[in-house]
Amino acid sequence: METLWFAVVTLMLAIFIVLDGFDFGVGMVYPFVVRSEAEHRTVLASIGPLWNANEVWLIAAGAVLFFAYPRAYAAGFSGFYLALILVLWLLIFRGLALELRSHVDHALWKQAWDTAFTTASLLLAFVFGAALGNLIRGVPLNRDGYFFVPFWTDFQPGPEPGILDWFTVLLGLTTVSILAFHGANYLAMKTAGALYQRAVSTACVMGWGSAGCTALTVTAVPFVQPSLRLNFAGHPMEYLVPLSGIFALGSSLYLRHRRRDTAAFLTSSAFILLMLASVMFGMYPYILVSTTDPALSLTVFNAATDSYGLTIGFAWFGVGLLLVVAYQSYVYSLFWGKTRSDDAH
Amino acid sequence: MTSALLYDRLQFAFTATFHYLFPQLTMGLALLLLYLRSRALVTDDEHYQQVSDFWTGIFALNFGFGVVTGIPLEFQFGTNWARFSNFAGGVIGQTLAMEGVFAFFLESSFLGILLFRKRFSRRMQWVAALMLFVGSWLSGYFILATNAWMQHPVAYHVGEDGRVFVDSLSELLTNPWLFWQFTHNMTAAVVTASCMIAAVGAYYLLSGQYLPHAKTFLRTGVVAGAIASALMIFPTGHGNAKQVFEHQPVKGAAFEGLFTTERGAGLYLVGQPNLETMTIDNPIEIPNALSFLVYKDLYAKVKGLDAFPRDEWPDNLPLLYYAYHIMAGLGTIFAAIFGLALLSLWRGRLFNMKWLLWLLMLSVPFPYIATSAGWMTAELGRQPWLVYGLLRTADGTSPLVHSGNALFTLIGFLGLYLLLGLLFVFLLGKKIRRGPGSISPQAVSHA
């Protein structure tokens, strides 16, 4: 049961990265692909009705983490205090930018929210990548099961790390490039004409950037967190997951160049899902690895709530998830296909 | 109080109070919009469609602010109240996660349809309005279930490590405390929305514009407001007060400024609690009223603050006393104004009564003040406990988040929310000025 909820939380986070990831990506490539006000409107309308529900996957994943692993939620959220509050502020700005841009018909108003949208999307993608880096690298948990990391110390992933060190910065940049690629793929799928051409060429650049960054990250991981490699060495079959992830990235790049838009987007989604699944397999059973003493780490077993809670939760979560999948796919189907500028609200 | 604890409390109080300015209108308006859209659908009347579209625009604006200010609350349990999260996650994790899975997805998915409603039929718009009503009220239900457990813990056991775990999900969701809390809170939300609708109607009528819309706004707002403000006092307000006196008597005594245990206790309408002399200064009192309201007996004994050890008294007694009196006083005034307006509407005079229209127009801020004061009553009254009787607030903070970090983020939230408040008021004013039935400028330029 503890393991099952670990899979649920990571799956929810992975869905969040795939779904909200494309609208983050759209935010990042936005200034590079749009030229006219009509194009601005088309791009925003392509994510307008969907981004909010995508973001809920993050909120719900946080809440499910709280419910299933209260100890990990408490330690993680207070330990990454500064980064999380920064995430909150950025989410507020990003949400406002998307909601408020159309309310006032004035060039300066629109420019201000466009800048806020791009900046917040970029920084959030970076912070989410750095957060993943922190989880892989580990944090200095104390005997009471808590820790606190400042933004940075000496930029080294040692026993007293900061949120930012060379490894987590690398993961941040990798995430930025992957989500920009993913977002440009989405835009290519949703647009036509000159906008489409620019989305495709941006996607190509970002796709090769993703490939380079991913190669660096995959090389760096075993040095920073050896236990990840040990986990894979113990279950060689699991190597299939990251390998198929890399295969998905390769296919996505190929399909991108062949202008198979939907297939390119689906394979970049698969790439993100498989890479996050690899991290999950590599980390299990750890949720938060301690850099000070491995025995202080929080695992899916010592951080979980009791068995009644996990079992009853499974009943309502199953029902809830079916409902969510049903109406979220319904809403997606309503907005399927190319977006036009007069779709804006 | 250590400074970190003070900043943690101020930050949560500030972000929660500011956030709740938005969902109360969302929840109240969701109900009224469902009514308006049903009318539009059934009568196929363009007028009701325009009225619905106008309020949907304000609903969406308000909803957006509610979403962005709501996310910090979900996160702050962990960031600032880690020991509380660790202690109580085995219980309230259930309700909070259920809110995410059942309410947030529903609301956010169908909001997209309402925002881009021009592409959809009236029937689809009605479905979206229904889903937003269900979603927002479910969200309120799960959050109140969480708060009800903190006020009146049920269905839990204490584990070997001293943390609490849920025993029965159904008992947690049917906490007896929750019934009055939910009904009181939701009727208050309807009062907020009714006031807003009636006030915009009164503004249009007084300034002589959009007259047909103004009259529909006033009729809807006044009828809903009169029903809701009556229900807010009785039975829901009364039910809440009774359960406070039954289960949290020290909180009840603090509400009323009852320093000493009395037979035939009176009710203070006005007065200032004096902590030096332990009396109420400048009191205006209805004799025996408190005993009667709580126990239906003019001479019943009501426990005063002196019946409890000092370290169990709510730690900000005067503020709690004022919050309670502001809430109860404003609630009474709303019932009077809406009652009068309903009577005038029924007699066919409301639209010509300028002074009453002025009163309705100027009433907008007061439901917000009343609900904020109401939540201060509930939450300050729960002090010094975070979970009543189980965990003290001072023992719930994050152990390693020091005061410098907490103050840094508190200042950040203050600045950011000041900006948000200004933006909201500006954009709301713009929507009201543009009025119902008109087409937005950018829709014209791209038609």
PDB file of N, CA and C in Angstrom, chain B residues 246-308:
ATOM      1  N   GLU B 246     -21.321  24.711  24.333  1.00  0.00           N
ATOM      2  CA  GLU B 246     -21.333  23.351  24.828  1.00  0.00           C
ATOM      3  C   GLU B 246     -19.932  22.739  24.839  1.00  0.00           C
ATOM      4  N   HIS B 247     -19.175  22.938  23.719  1.00  0.00           N
ATOM      5  CA  HIS B 247     -17.897  22.238  23.593  1.00  0.00           C
ATOM      6  C   HIS B 247     -16.682  23.118  23.860  1.00  0.00           C
ATOM      7  N   GLN B 248     -16.805  24.422  23.664  1.00  0.00           N
ATOM      8  CA  GLN B 248     -15.671  25.319  23.880  1.00  0.00           C
ATOM      9  C   GLN B 248     -16.114  26.470  24.788  1.00  0.00           C
ATOM     10  N   PRO B 249     -16.526  26.161  26.029  1.00  0.00           N
ATOM     11  CA  PRO B 249     -17.145  27.198  26.870  1.00  0.00           C
ATOM     12  C   PRO B 249     -16.237  28.411  27.112  1.00  0.00           C
ATOM     13  N   VAL B 250     -14.914  28.178  27.140  1.00  0.00           N
ATOM     14  CA  VAL B 250     -14.020  29.314  27.409  1.00  0.00           C
ATOM     15  C   VAL B 250     -14.050  30.289  26.220  1.00  0.00           C
ATOM     16  N   LYS B 251     -14.195  29.736  25.008  1.00  0.00           N
ATOM     17  CA  LYS B 251     -14.297  30.578  23.815  1.00  0.00           C
ATOM     18  C   LYS B 251     -15.600  31.384  23.863  1.00  0.00           C
ATOM     19  N   GLY B 252     -16.670  30.713  24.272  1.00  0.00           N
ATOM     20  CA  GLY B 252     -17.960  31.395  24.359  1.00  0.00           C
ATOM     21  C   GLY B 252     -17.916  32.538  25.362  1.00  0.00           C
ATOM     22  N   ALA B 253     -17.293  32.279  26.515  1.00  0.00           N
ATOM     23  CA  ALA B 253     -17.199  33.332  27.534  1.00  0.00           C
ATOM     24  C   ALA B 253     -16.395  34.508  27.001  1.00  0.00           C
ATOM     25  N   ALA B 254     -15.333  34.195  26.222  1.00  0.00           N
ATOM     26  CA  ALA B 254     -14.497  35.269  25.679  1.00  0.00           C
ATOM     27  C   ALA B 254     -15.254  36.084  24.622  1.00  0.00           C
ATOM     28  N   PHE B 255     -16.038  35.410  23.769  1.00  0.00           N
ATOM     29  CA  PHE B 255     -16.896  36.116  22.795  1.00  0.00           C
ATOM     30  C   PHE B 255     -17.677  37.229  23.466  1.00  0.00           C
ATOM     31  N   GLU B 256     -18.331  36.800  24.577  1.00  0.00           N
ATOM     32  CA  GLU B 256     -19.335  37.654  25.193  1.00  0.00           C
ATOM     33  C   GLU B 256     -18.729  38.609  26.199  1.00  0.00           C
ATOM     34  N   GLY B 257     -17.420  38.467  26.474  1.00  0.00           N
ATOM     35  CA  GLY B 257     -16.793  39.302  27.490  1.00  0.00           C
ATOM     36  C   GLY B 257     -17.311  38.980  28.874  1.00  0.00           C
ATOM     37  N   LEU B 258     -17.638  37.700  29.097  1.00  0.00           N
ATOM     38  CA  LEU B 258     -18.172  37.279  30.392  1.00  0.00           C
ATOM     39  C   LEU B 258     -16.996  36.858  31.279  1.00  0.00           C
ATOM     40  N   PHE B 259     -16.531  37.770  32.112  1.00  0.00           N
ATOM     41  CA  PHE B 259     -15.344  37.476  32.920  1.00  0.00           C
ATOM     42  C   PHE B 259     -15.664  36.563  34.094  1.00  0.00           C
ATOM     43  N   THR B 260     -16.864  36.732  34.684  1.00  0.00           N
ATOM     44  CA  THR B 260     -17.198  35.932  35.873  1.00  0.00           C
ATOM     45  C   THR B 260     -18.431  35.070  35.613  1.00  0.00           C
ATOM     46  N   THR B 261     -18.425  33.898  36.205  1.00  0.00           N
ATOM     47  CA  THR B 261     -19.548  32.970  36.077  1.00  0.00           C
ATOM     48  C   THR B 261     -20.788  33.601  36.703  1.00  0.00           C
ATOM     49  N   GLU B 262     -21.905  33.556  35.978  1.00  0.00           N
ATOM     50  CA  GLU B 262     -23.110  34.229  36.475  1.00  0.00           C
ATOM     51  C   GLU B 262     -24.334  33.368  36.262  1.00  0.00           C
ATOM     52  N   ARG B 263     -25.293  33.529  37.164  1.00  0.00           N
ATOM     53  CA  ARG B 263     -26.651  33.036  36.908  1.00  0.00           C
ATOM     54  C   ARG B 263     -27.416  34.180  36.278  1.00  0.00           C
ATOM     55  N   GLY B 264     -28.142  33.896  35.225  1.00  0.00           N
ATOM     56  CA  GLY B 264     -28.871  34.966  34.563  1.00  0.00           C
ATOM     57  C   GLY B 264     -27.924  35.951  33.904  1.00  0.00           C
ATOM     58  N   ALA B 265     -26.984  35.436  33.110  1.00  0.00           N
ATOM     59  CA  ALA B 265     -25.972  36.291  32.478  1.00  0.00           C
ATOM     60  C   ALA B 265     -26.603  37.162  31.392  1.00  0.00           C
ATOM     61  N   GLY B 266     -26.140  38.407  31.306  1.00  0.00           N
ATOM     62  CA  GLY B 266     -26.652  39.345  30.312  1.00  0.00           C
ATOM     63  C   GLY B 266     -25.837  39.283  29.027  1.00  0.00           C
ATOM     64  N   LEU B 267     -26.343  39.998  28.008  1.00  0.00           N
ATOM     65  CA  LEU B 267     -25.666  40.039  26.711  1.00  0.00           C
ATOM     66  C   LEU B 267     -25.185  41.466  26.478  1.00  0.00           C
ATOM     67  N   TYR B 268     -23.872  41.645  26.296  1.00  0.00           N
ATOM     68  CA  TYR B 268     -23.349  42.994  26.034  1.00  0.00           C
ATOM     69  C   TYR B 268     -23.518  43.335  24.571  1.00  0.00           C
ATOM     70  N   LEU B 269     -24.211  44.430  24.288  1.00  0.00           N
ATOM     71  CA  LEU B 269     -24.314  44.896  22.902  1.00  0.00           C
ATOM     72  C   LEU B 269     -23.106  45.738  22.556  1.00  0.00           C
ATOM     73  N   VAL B 270     -22.671  46.570  23.498  1.00  0.00           N
ATOM     74  CA  VAL B 270     -21.556  47.488  23.296  1.00  0.00           C
ATOM     75  C   VAL B 270     -20.727  47.463  24.570  1.00  0.00           C
ATOM     76  N   GLY B 271     -19.452  47.790  24.447  1.00  0.00           N
ATOM     77  CA  GLY B 271     -18.581  47.850  25.618  1.00  0.00           C
ATOM     78  C   GLY B 271     -17.183  47.409  25.259  1.00  0.00           C
ATOM     79  N   GLN B 272     -16.197  47.801  26.095  1.00  0.00           N
ATOM     80  CA  GLN B 272     -14.816  47.448  25.811  1.00  0.00           C
ATOM     81  C   GLN B 272     -14.283  46.558  26.927  1.00  0.00           C
ATOM     82  N   PRO B 273     -13.758  45.371  26.585  1.00  0.00           N
ATOM     83  CA  PRO B 273     -13.229  44.510  27.639  1.00  0.00           C
ATOM     84  C   PRO B 273     -11.986  45.136  28.279  1.00  0.00           C
ATOM     85  N   ASN B 274     -11.965  45.178  29.604  1.00  0.00           N
ATOM     86  CA  ASN B 274     -10.840  45.755  30.339  1.00  0.00           C
ATOM     87  C   ASN B 274     -10.125  44.625  31.070  1.00  0.00           C
ATOM     88  N   LEU B 275      -8.914  44.313  30.603  1.00  0.00           N
ATOM     89  CA  LEU B 275      -8.205  43.170  31.163  1.00  0.00           C
ATOM     90  C   LEU B 275      -7.578  43.479  32.524  1.00  0.00           C
ATOM     91  N   GLU B 276      -7.509  44.791  32.898  1.00  0.00           N
ATOM     92  CA  GLU B 276      -6.991  45.147  34.218  1.00  0.00           C
ATOM     93  C   GLU B 276      -8.018  44.809  35.307  1.00  0.00           C
ATOM     94  N   THR B 277      -9.243  45.283  35.062  1.00  0.00           N
ATOM     95  CA  THR B 277     -10.276  45.097  36.087  1.00  0.00           C
ATOM     96  C   THR B 277     -11.125  43.858  35.835  1.00  0.00           C
ATOM     97  N   MET B 278     -10.925  43.218  34.665  1.00  0.00           N
ATOM     98  CA  MET B 278     -11.720  42.058  34.272  1.00  0.00           C
ATOM     99  C   MET B 278     -13.210  42.389  34.247  1.00  0.00           C
ATOM    100  N   THR B 279     -13.499  43.548  33.664  1.00  0.00           N
ATOM    101  CA  THR B 279     -14.897  43.927  33.487  1.00  0.00           C
ATOM    102  C   THR B 279     -15.052  44.533  32.092  1.00  0.00           C
ATOM    103  N   ILE B 280     -16.312  44.820  31.728  1.00  0.00           N
ATOM    104  CA  ILE B 280     -16.573  45.501  30.467  1.00  0.00           C
ATOM    105  C   ILE B 280     -16.788  46.982  30.767  1.00  0.00           C
ATOM    106  N   ASP B 281     -15.996  47.842  30.124  1.00  0.00           N
ATOM    107  CA  ASP B 281     -16.186  49.288  30.289  1.00  0.00           C
ATOM    108  C   ASP B 281     -17.356  49.756  29.429  1.00  0.00           C
ATOM    109  N   ASN B 282     -18.044  50.804  29.876  1.00  0.00           N
ATOM    110  CA  ASN B 282     -19.155  51.406  29.128  1.00  0.00           C
ATOM    111  C   ASN B 282     -20.152  50.394  28.585  1.00  0.00           C
ATOM    112  N   PRO B 283     -20.638  49.494  29.444  1.00  0.00           N
ATOM    113  CA  PRO B 283     -21.488  48.432  28.912  1.00  0.00           C
ATOM    114  C   PRO B 283     -22.909  48.882  28.578  1.00  0.00           C
ATOM    115  N   ILE B 284     -23.442  48.387  27.474  1.00  0.00           N
ATOM    116  CA  ILE B 284     -24.880  48.437  27.230  1.00  0.00           C
ATOM    117  C   ILE B 284     -25.313  46.985  27.160  1.00  0.00           C
ATOM    118  N   GLU B 285     -26.166  46.557  28.094  1.00  0.00           N
ATOM    119  CA  GLU B 285     -26.373  45.146  28.320  1.00  0.00           C
ATOM    120  C   GLU B 285     -27.858  44.810  28.279  1.00  0.00           C
ATOM    121  N   ILE B 286     -28.198  43.662  27.679  1.00  0.00           N
ATOM    122  CA  ILE B 286     -29.568  43.156  27.817  1.00  0.00           C
ATOM    123  C   ILE B 286     -29.544  42.132  28.944  1.00  0.00           C
ATOM    124  N   PRO B 287     -30.187  42.404  30.062  1.00  0.00           N
ATOM    125  CA  PRO B 287     -30.089  41.491  31.213  1.00  0.00           C
ATOM    126  C   PRO B 287     -30.651  40.112  30.877  1.00  0.00           C
ATOM    127  N   ASN B 288     -30.000  39.085  31.400  1.00  0.00           N
ATOM    128  CA  ASN B 288     -30.445  37.692  31.318  1.00  0.00           C
ATOM    129  C   ASN B 288     -30.480  37.118  29.896  1.00  0.00           C
ATOM    130  N   ALA B 289     -30.122  37.913  28.883  1.00  0.00           N
ATOM    131  CA  ALA B 289     -30.313  37.462  27.502  1.00  0.00           C
ATOM    132  C   ALA B 289     -29.393  36.298  27.158  1.00  0.00           C
ATOM    133  N   LEU B 290     -28.138  36.320  27.634  1.00  0.00           N
ATOM    134  CA  LEU B 290     -27.196  35.261  27.273  1.00  0.00           C
ATOM    135  C   LEU B 290     -27.653  33.919  27.839  1.00  0.00           C
ATOM    136  N   SER B 291     -28.070  33.920  29.105  1.00  0.00           N
ATOM    137  CA  SER B 291     -28.566  32.682  29.715  1.00  0.00           C
ATOM    138  C   SER B 291     -29.725  32.135  28.916  1.00  0.00           C
ATOM    139  N   PHE B 292     -30.596  33.013  28.477  1.00  0.00           N
ATOM    140  CA  PHE B 292     -31.771  32.571  27.740  1.00  0.00           C
ATOM    141  C   PHE B 292     -31.380  31.997  26.376  1.00  0.00           C
ATOM    142  N   LEU B 293     -30.492  32.710  25.661  1.00  0.00           N
ATOM    143  CA  LEU B 293     -30.136  32.270  24.308  1.00  0.00           C
ATOM    144  C   LEU B 293     -29.431  30.919  24.329  1.00  0.00           C
ATOM    145  N   VAL B 294     -28.571  30.710  25.333  1.00  0.00           N
ATOM    146  CA  VAL B 294     -27.792  29.473  25.353  1.00  0.00           C
ATOM    147  C   VAL B 294     -28.606  28.326  25.954  1.00  0.00           C
ATOM    148  N   TYR B 295     -29.331  28.603  27.044  1.00  0.00           N
ATOM    149  CA  TYR B 295     -29.987  27.489  27.768  1.00  0.00           C
ATOM    150  C   TYR B 295     -31.504  27.611  27.789  1.00  0.00           C
ATOM    151  N   LYS B 296     -32.096  28.558  27.077  1.00  0.00           N
ATOM    152  CA  LYS B 296     -33.554  28.793  27.071  1.00  0.00           C
ATOM    153  C   LYS B 296     -34.078  28.974  28.490  1.00  0.00           C
ATOM    154  N   ASP B 297     -33.278  29.574  29.353  1.00  0.00           N
ATOM    155  CA  ASP B 297     -33.667  29.748  30.759  1.00  0.00           C
ATOM    156  C   ASP B 297     -33.060  31.067  31.223  1.00  0.00           C
ATOM    157  N   LEU B 298     -33.913  31.983  31.660  1.00  0.00           N
ATOM    158  CA  LEU B 298     -33.438  33.329  32.019  1.00  0.00           C
ATOM    159  C   LEU B 298     -32.432  33.311  33.159  1.00  0.00           C
ATOM    160  N   TYR B 299     -32.463  32.267  33.978  1.00  0.00           N
ATOM    161  CA  TYR B 299     -31.603  32.269  35.167  1.00  0.00           C
ATOM    162  C   TYR B 299     -30.558  31.159  35.147  1.00  0.00           C
ATOM    163  N   ALA B 300     -30.308  30.597  33.968  1.00  0.00           N
ATOM    164  CA  ALA B 300     -29.308  29.528  33.881  1.00  0.00           C
ATOM    165  C   ALA B 300     -27.920  30.076  34.194  1.00  0.00           C
ATOM    166  N   LYS B 301     -27.066  29.178  34.705  1.00  0.00           N
ATOM    167  CA  LYS B 301     -25.689  29.578  35.021  1.00  0.00           C
ATOM    168  C   LYS B 301     -24.836  29.474  33.754  1.00  0.00           C
ATOM    169  N   VAL B 302     -24.114  30.546  33.414  1.00  0.00           N
ATOM    170  CA  VAL B 302     -23.193  30.514  32.279  1.00  0.00           C
ATOM    171  C   VAL B 302     -21.787  30.665  32.829  1.00  0.00           C
ATOM    172  N   LYS B 303     -20.899  29.746  32.424  1.00  0.00           N
ATOM    173  CA  LYS B 303     -19.515  29.793  32.921  1.00  0.00           C
ATOM    174  C   LYS B 303     -18.780  31.001  32.347  1.00  0.00           C
ATOM    175  N   GLY B 304     -18.137  31.764  33.219  1.00  0.00           N
ATOM    176  CA  GLY B 304     -17.328  32.894  32.772  1.00  0.00           C
ATOM    177  C   GLY B 304     -15.876  32.484  32.630  1.00  0.00           C
ATOM    178  N   LEU B 305     -15.040  33.444  32.213  1.00  0.00           N
ATOM    179  CA  LEU B 305     -13.618  33.148  32.024  1.00  0.00           C
ATOM    180  C   LEU B 305     -12.958  32.688  33.316  1.00  0.00           C
ATOM    181  N   ASP B 306     -13.478  33.162  34.474  1.00  0.00           N
ATOM    182  CA  ASP B 306     -12.855  32.797  35.756  1.00  0.00           C
ATOM    183  C   ASP B 306     -12.962  31.306  36.055  1.00  0.00           C
ATOM    184  N   ALA B 307     -13.794  30.590  35.301  1.00  0.00           N
ATOM    185  CA  ALA B 307     -13.935  29.155  35.542  1.00  0.00           C
ATOM    186  C   ALA B 307     -12.821  28.351  34.883  1.00  0.00           C
ATOM    187  N   PHE B 308     -11.941  29.036  34.140  1.00  0.00           N
ATOM    188  CA  PHE B 308     -10.906  28.318  33.377  1.00  0.00           C
ATOM    189  C   PHE B 308      -9.526  28.853  33.717  1.00  0.00           C
TER     190      PHE B 308
END
